[in-house]
Short mmCIF file of C-alpha atoms and ligand atoms in Angstrom, two decimals:
data_model
loop_
_atom_site.label_atom_id
_atom_site.label_comp_id
_atom_site.label_asym_id
_atom_site.label_seq_id
_atom_site.Cartn_x
_atom_site.Cartn_y
_atom_site.Cartn_z
CA MET A 1 -26.94 -56.40 57.16
CA ILE A 2 -24.80 -59.20 55.79
CA PRO A 3 -21.26 -59.25 57.24
CA LEU A 4 -18.36 -59.06 54.79
CA LEU A 5 -16.97 -62.28 56.23
CA GLU A 6 -18.77 -64.75 58.44
CA LEU A 7 -17.53 -68.04 59.89
CA ARG A 8 -20.06 -70.48 61.33
CA ASP A 9 -18.87 -73.31 63.53
CA VAL A 10 -15.69 -73.95 61.54
CA ALA A 11 -13.56 -76.92 62.62
CA LEU A 12 -10.46 -78.67 61.34
CA ALA A 13 -8.50 -81.58 62.82
CA PHE A 14 -5.04 -82.55 61.63
CA LYS A 15 -3.96 -86.16 61.63
CA VAL A 16 -0.77 -86.42 63.65
CA PRO A 17 1.43 -89.48 64.17
CA ARG A 18 1.77 -90.09 67.91
CA GLY A 19 4.20 -92.82 69.06
CA VAL A 20 2.85 -96.29 69.81
CA ARG A 21 -0.76 -95.16 69.98
CA GLY A 22 -0.69 -94.68 66.25
CA ARG A 23 -2.34 -91.77 64.47
CA GLU A 24 -4.36 -89.30 66.47
CA SER A 25 -5.91 -86.09 65.42
CA LEU A 26 -5.31 -82.61 66.70
CA LEU A 27 -8.25 -80.24 66.72
CA ALA A 28 -6.48 -77.13 65.38
CA VAL A 29 -9.72 -75.18 64.89
CA ASP A 30 -12.65 -76.18 67.09
CA GLY A 31 -16.06 -74.70 66.30
CA VAL A 32 -15.09 -71.10 65.50
CA SER A 33 -17.78 -68.56 64.63
CA LEU A 34 -16.90 -64.94 63.92
CA HIS A 35 -17.70 -62.06 61.59
CA VAL A 36 -15.85 -59.14 60.04
CA GLU A 37 -17.85 -56.11 58.92
CA ASP A 38 -17.10 -53.92 55.93
CA GLY A 39 -14.15 -51.61 56.63
CA GLU A 40 -13.62 -53.05 60.11
CA CYS A 41 -10.37 -54.25 61.69
CA LEU A 42 -10.86 -57.41 63.73
CA ALA A 43 -7.77 -58.58 65.62
CA LEU A 44 -7.29 -62.30 66.22
CA VAL A 45 -4.91 -62.96 69.10
CA GLY A 46 -3.80 -66.13 70.83
CA GLU A 47 -0.69 -67.94 71.93
CA SER A 48 1.48 -69.80 69.44
CA GLY A 49 -0.20 -73.00 68.24
CA SER A 50 -3.71 -71.84 69.16
CA GLY A 51 -4.91 -72.24 65.55
CA LYS A 52 -4.78 -68.67 64.21
CA SER A 53 -2.84 -69.42 61.01
CA THR A 54 -4.93 -72.52 60.34
CA LEU A 55 -8.06 -70.37 60.56
CA ALA A 56 -6.50 -67.81 58.17
CA ARG A 57 -5.62 -70.60 55.75
CA ILE A 58 -9.19 -71.95 55.86
CA ILE A 59 -10.61 -68.50 55.03
CA ALA A 60 -8.11 -68.13 52.17
CA ARG A 61 -9.19 -71.57 50.87
CA LEU A 62 -5.67 -72.93 51.26
CA VAL A 63 -7.08 -75.76 53.33
CA ALA A 64 -10.66 -77.09 53.62
CA PRO A 65 -12.34 -77.35 57.04
CA ASP A 66 -13.92 -80.59 58.27
CA ARG A 67 -17.14 -78.78 59.05
CA GLY A 68 -18.67 -75.34 59.20
CA GLU A 69 -19.36 -72.53 56.79
CA VAL A 70 -17.27 -69.64 55.50
CA LEU A 71 -19.43 -66.91 53.97
CA PHE A 72 -18.02 -63.96 52.03
CA GLU A 73 -20.61 -61.27 51.30
CA GLY A 74 -23.16 -63.94 52.18
CA ASN A 75 -21.87 -66.46 49.62
CA ASP A 76 -20.57 -69.87 50.65
CA LEU A 77 -16.86 -69.49 49.94
CA LEU A 78 -16.20 -73.22 50.01
CA ALA A 79 -18.76 -73.93 47.30
CA LEU A 80 -17.80 -71.15 44.87
CA GLY A 81 -16.28 -71.94 41.50
CA GLY A 82 -15.55 -70.35 38.12
CA ALA A 83 -16.15 -66.63 37.70
CA ASP A 84 -17.61 -66.23 41.20
CA LEU A 85 -14.47 -67.69 42.74
CA ARG A 86 -12.25 -65.42 40.63
CA ARG A 87 -14.22 -62.41 41.83
CA VAL A 88 -13.85 -63.45 45.47
CA ARG A 89 -10.14 -64.18 44.96
CA ARG A 90 -9.76 -60.54 43.99
CA ALA A 91 -11.75 -59.30 46.94
CA LEU A 92 -10.10 -61.43 49.62
CA GLN A 93 -6.32 -61.41 49.98
CA ILE A 94 -3.93 -62.82 52.53
CA VAL A 95 -0.45 -61.79 53.59
CA PHE A 96 1.72 -63.89 55.87
CA GLN A 97 4.76 -62.99 57.93
CA ASP A 98 6.82 -65.06 55.49
CA THR A 99 4.72 -64.49 52.35
CA PHE A 100 7.84 -63.62 50.47
CA THR A 101 9.32 -67.11 50.76
CA VAL A 102 6.73 -68.35 48.26
CA PHE A 103 7.83 -65.86 45.61
CA SER A 104 10.20 -66.94 42.88
CA PRO A 105 13.78 -65.72 43.45
CA ARG A 106 14.01 -65.21 39.68
CA GLN A 107 11.15 -62.73 39.48
CA ARG A 108 11.82 -59.03 39.75
CA VAL A 109 9.80 -56.86 42.14
CA ARG A 110 7.70 -55.52 39.25
CA GLN A 111 6.74 -59.03 38.10
CA ILE A 112 5.98 -60.19 41.64
CA ILE A 113 3.55 -57.33 42.25
CA GLU A 114 2.09 -57.61 38.75
CA GLU A 115 1.38 -61.35 38.86
CA PRO A 116 -2.13 -61.22 40.42
CA LEU A 117 -3.11 -58.69 37.72
CA VAL A 118 -1.85 -61.04 35.01
CA VAL A 119 -3.83 -63.91 36.55
CA GLN A 120 -6.95 -61.71 36.57
CA GLY A 121 -6.39 -60.93 32.89
CA LEU A 122 -5.82 -57.16 33.09
CA PRO A 123 -4.22 -55.46 30.06
CA PRO A 124 -0.47 -54.61 30.23
CA ALA A 125 -0.90 -50.81 30.31
CA THR A 126 -3.26 -50.99 33.30
CA ARG A 127 -0.93 -53.44 35.03
CA GLY A 128 2.12 -51.17 34.83
CA GLU A 129 0.15 -48.25 36.19
CA CYS A 130 -1.23 -50.35 39.07
CA VAL A 131 2.22 -51.64 40.02
CA ARG A 132 3.67 -48.12 40.15
CA ARG A 133 0.73 -46.78 42.13
CA TRP A 134 0.87 -49.54 44.76
CA MET A 135 4.64 -49.37 45.09
CA GLY A 136 4.07 -45.72 45.97
CA GLU A 137 1.23 -46.58 48.39
CA VAL A 138 3.39 -49.00 50.40
CA GLY A 139 6.37 -46.63 50.37
CA LEU A 140 8.59 -48.53 47.94
CA ASP A 141 10.97 -46.51 45.81
CA GLN A 142 10.17 -46.86 42.09
CA GLU A 143 13.79 -47.77 41.34
CA LEU A 144 13.39 -51.03 43.30
CA GLU A 145 11.05 -52.45 40.64
CA SER A 146 13.84 -54.20 38.74
CA ARG A 147 15.45 -55.73 41.86
CA TYR A 148 15.30 -59.41 42.78
CA PRO A 149 14.01 -60.50 46.22
CA HIS A 150 17.49 -61.17 47.61
CA GLN A 151 18.47 -57.58 46.79
CA LEU A 152 15.89 -56.16 49.21
CA SER A 153 15.79 -55.60 52.98
CA GLY A 154 13.25 -57.48 55.12
CA GLY A 155 11.08 -54.39 55.39
CA GLU A 156 11.18 -53.81 51.64
CA ARG A 157 10.29 -57.44 50.98
CA GLN A 158 7.28 -57.27 53.30
CA ARG A 159 6.15 -54.10 51.52
CA VAL A 160 6.41 -55.95 48.19
CA ALA A 161 4.28 -58.74 49.69
CA LEU A 162 1.79 -56.17 50.86
CA ALA A 163 1.70 -54.37 47.49
CA ARG A 164 1.11 -57.72 45.79
CA SER A 165 -1.80 -58.50 48.09
CA LEU A 166 -3.33 -55.03 47.69
CA VAL A 167 -2.87 -54.52 43.95
CA LEU A 168 -6.27 -56.04 43.21
CA GLU A 169 -7.85 -53.66 45.72
CA PRO A 170 -9.36 -56.35 47.96
CA ARG A 171 -12.23 -55.64 50.32
CA LEU A 172 -10.70 -57.86 53.00
CA LEU A 173 -7.06 -58.43 53.84
CA ILE A 174 -6.13 -61.26 56.15
CA ALA A 175 -2.80 -60.27 57.65
CA ASP A 176 -1.15 -63.11 59.60
CA GLU A 177 1.52 -61.54 61.82
CA PRO A 178 2.44 -59.24 58.92
CA VAL A 179 4.98 -57.14 60.80
CA ALA A 180 6.30 -59.57 63.41
CA ALA A 181 9.64 -60.10 61.67
CA LEU A 182 10.32 -56.43 60.99
CA ASP A 183 12.22 -53.71 62.83
CA LEU A 184 10.12 -51.49 65.05
CA PRO A 185 10.09 -48.35 62.84
CA VAL A 186 9.11 -50.47 59.82
CA GLN A 187 6.39 -52.16 61.90
CA VAL A 188 4.98 -48.78 62.82
CA HIS A 189 5.09 -47.60 59.22
CA ILE A 190 3.28 -50.69 57.91
CA LEU A 191 0.63 -50.57 60.63
CA ASP A 192 -0.03 -46.94 59.79
CA LEU A 193 -0.19 -47.87 56.11
CA LEU A 194 -2.82 -50.57 56.81
CA ASP A 195 -4.76 -48.11 58.92
CA ARG A 196 -4.66 -45.51 56.13
CA LEU A 197 -5.80 -48.07 53.54
CA ARG A 198 -8.77 -48.82 55.76
CA ARG A 199 -9.72 -45.17 55.83
CA ASP A 200 -8.92 -44.34 52.17
CA HIS A 201 -10.02 -47.56 50.46
CA GLY A 202 -12.53 -49.03 52.94
CA LEU A 203 -10.31 -52.10 53.36
CA ALA A 204 -11.45 -54.53 56.08
CA LEU A 205 -8.75 -56.34 58.04
CA LEU A 206 -8.51 -59.62 59.90
CA PHE A 207 -5.33 -58.77 61.76
CA ILE A 208 -3.55 -61.70 63.42
CA SER A 209 -0.99 -60.59 65.95
CA HIS A 210 0.85 -61.30 69.18
CA ASP A 211 1.57 -57.66 69.71
CA LEU A 212 -0.85 -55.76 71.93
CA SER A 213 0.36 -52.33 70.97
CA ALA A 214 -0.20 -53.22 67.31
CA VAL A 215 -3.72 -54.42 68.16
CA GLU A 216 -4.44 -51.27 70.16
CA ARG A 217 -3.13 -49.18 67.31
CA ILE A 218 -5.35 -50.46 64.52
CA ALA A 219 -8.09 -52.86 65.70
CA ASP A 220 -11.74 -52.11 66.48
CA ARG A 221 -12.61 -55.48 68.01
CA VAL A 222 -10.58 -58.43 69.28
CA VAL A 223 -11.23 -62.17 69.42
CA VAL A 224 -9.01 -64.39 71.55
CA MET A 225 -8.22 -67.94 70.47
CA ASN A 226 -7.02 -70.75 72.71
CA ALA A 227 -6.50 -74.38 71.69
CA GLY A 228 -8.64 -73.94 68.57
CA ARG A 229 -11.56 -72.19 70.28
CA LEU A 230 -12.57 -68.58 70.64
CA VAL A 231 -12.53 -67.85 74.35
CA GLU A 232 -13.27 -64.12 74.38
CA GLU A 233 -14.61 -61.43 72.11
CA GLY A 234 -15.18 -57.71 72.49
CA THR A 235 -13.96 -54.22 71.69
CA VAL A 236 -10.24 -53.49 72.10
CA GLY A 237 -10.97 -51.56 75.30
CA GLU A 238 -13.09 -54.38 76.77
CA VAL A 239 -10.79 -57.29 75.97
CA LEU A 240 -7.42 -55.66 76.66
CA GLY A 241 -8.63 -53.47 79.52
CA ARG A 242 -11.02 -55.83 81.30
CA PRO A 243 -10.24 -59.40 80.18
CA LYS A 244 -12.82 -61.94 81.40
CA ASP A 245 -11.27 -65.23 80.35
CA PRO A 246 -8.23 -66.59 82.26
CA HIS A 247 -6.57 -67.47 78.92
CA THR A 248 -6.87 -63.87 77.83
CA ARG A 249 -5.34 -62.66 81.10
CA ALA A 250 -2.45 -65.13 80.77
CA LEU A 251 -1.94 -64.03 77.20
CA LEU A 252 -1.92 -60.37 78.15
CA ASP A 253 0.63 -61.02 80.90
CA ALA A 254 2.87 -62.96 78.50
CA MET A 255 2.66 -60.58 75.55
CA PRO A 256 5.39 -58.03 75.08
CA ARG A 257 4.07 -54.52 75.44
CA LEU A 258 5.82 -52.24 72.99
CA ASP A 259 4.18 -49.16 74.39
CA PRO A 260 4.44 -48.82 78.17
CA ARG A 261 1.87 -46.03 78.35
CA PRO A 262 -1.41 -47.34 79.76
CA THR A 263 -4.37 -47.50 77.42
CA ALA A 264 -7.54 -45.53 77.94
CA ALA A 265 -9.14 -48.68 79.28
CA GLN A 266 -6.33 -49.18 81.80
CA ASN A 267 -6.55 -45.58 82.90
CA ALA A 268 -10.22 -46.12 83.57
CA LEU A 269 -9.35 -48.97 85.91
CA GLY A 270 -6.89 -46.95 87.94
CA PRO A 271 -3.12 -47.05 88.43
CA ASP A 272 -2.92 -50.63 89.78
CA SER A 273 -4.15 -52.15 86.55
CA SER A 274 -1.23 -51.06 84.37
CA SER A 275 1.11 -53.88 83.50
CA PRO A 276 4.52 -53.96 85.19
CA SER A 277 7.57 -52.80 83.31
CA GLY A 278 9.59 -55.48 81.62
CA PRO A 279 12.62 -55.91 79.38
CA ASN A 280 10.39 -56.03 76.29
CA GLN A 281 9.11 -52.53 76.77
CA VAL A 282 10.08 -50.10 74.09
CA SER A 283 8.28 -46.88 73.42
CA ILE A 284 6.87 -46.39 69.95
CA PRO A 285 5.63 -43.03 68.89
CA ARG A 286 1.89 -42.54 68.43
CA GLN A 287 0.39 -39.91 66.22
P1 ADP B 301 -0.89 -70.41 65.38
O1 ADP B 301 -0.90 -69.74 64.04
O2 ADP B 301 -1.90 -69.87 66.33
O3 ADP B 301 0.47 -70.42 65.98
P2 ADP B 301 -1.39 -72.83 63.85
O4 ADP B 301 -2.70 -72.64 63.20
O5 ADP B 301 -0.18 -72.64 63.03
O6 ADP B 301 -1.31 -71.95 65.17
O7 ADP B 301 -1.35 -74.31 64.46
C1 ADP B 301 -2.41 -74.83 65.27
C2 ADP B 301 -2.07 -76.26 65.62
O8 ADP B 301 -2.17 -77.08 64.47
C3 ADP B 301 -0.66 -76.45 66.15
O9 ADP B 301 -0.67 -77.44 67.15
C4 ADP B 301 0.11 -76.93 64.94
O10 ADP B 301 1.20 -77.72 65.31
C5 ADP B 301 -0.94 -77.73 64.20
N1 ADP B 301 -0.74 -77.73 62.74
C6 ADP B 301 -0.73 -76.64 61.94
N2 ADP B 301 -0.59 -77.00 60.65
C7 ADP B 301 -0.49 -78.35 60.64
C8 ADP B 301 -0.36 -79.34 59.60
N3 ADP B 301 -0.27 -78.98 58.32
N4 ADP B 301 -0.32 -80.64 59.98
C9 ADP B 301 -0.43 -81.00 61.27
N5 ADP B 301 -0.58 -80.14 62.29
C10 ADP B 301 -0.62 -78.82 61.98
MG1 MG B 302 0.59 -68.62 63.05
#
């Protein structure tokens, strides 16, 4: 079966000015191969600067890789044009932690969410209905539709960003630290929303996160990135419960654990394997 998304040996180096030695390049993404199946949630974790956002930007065609292939439903994403590209643009959406900063401060919430539908050429009646439906789906009160971005809370703004990325009913959502800047209850709500969209709409997720409890909550599989390379891959239980790579272990030790209760995988390893308590530990409710 053809994966929904497949990356084959993708690499990208940035040119960086470096003192007297002149320009050097930094290998931000270094030979990454991965796949996301239909309706699956793949978590991409890694320390800051490991190349996660660059990889997300390559998949979203915001930046071209130096080498490698990006296949969406088996089609070479980097070679698509015209109607094929428009179709894929609908099916593959991305939401960043700070997505909202790219929105115009002079657009109202309704217009912001509606814009992708305008670009895709949908008729006005359908657009209005879609906007209302997705505002409801992400838990935004209908009366917020005439507000401007600065008149919203952080959580409301992120929900607007999410509604905008979901309004075209994509098959894959790349979510780059989508809840990192939000308060804990809002984080939980949005994670549950993404999880529900997976179940109700068959949405696949490439979920980029620092937060282990978020990963445990919604991901099926995890890949770990370090210095541009994938260093580990497996199910959530395998990677978080029995990490093989030293980078993964270091990352697990450094990551804040929002939920101090041990995972099923940790339970299986016995009491000594649970991580020590720390100042970052806050309990979040699980359903
Ligand atoms: P992450 O999202 O995992 O924190 P990034 O993909 O943002 O990592 O960055 C990976 C590396 O590439 C970092 O060293 C970063 O400084 C560098 N980088 C990212 N974007 C650029 C750019 N536009 N120009 C130069 N270097 C960049
Ligand atoms: Mg990033």
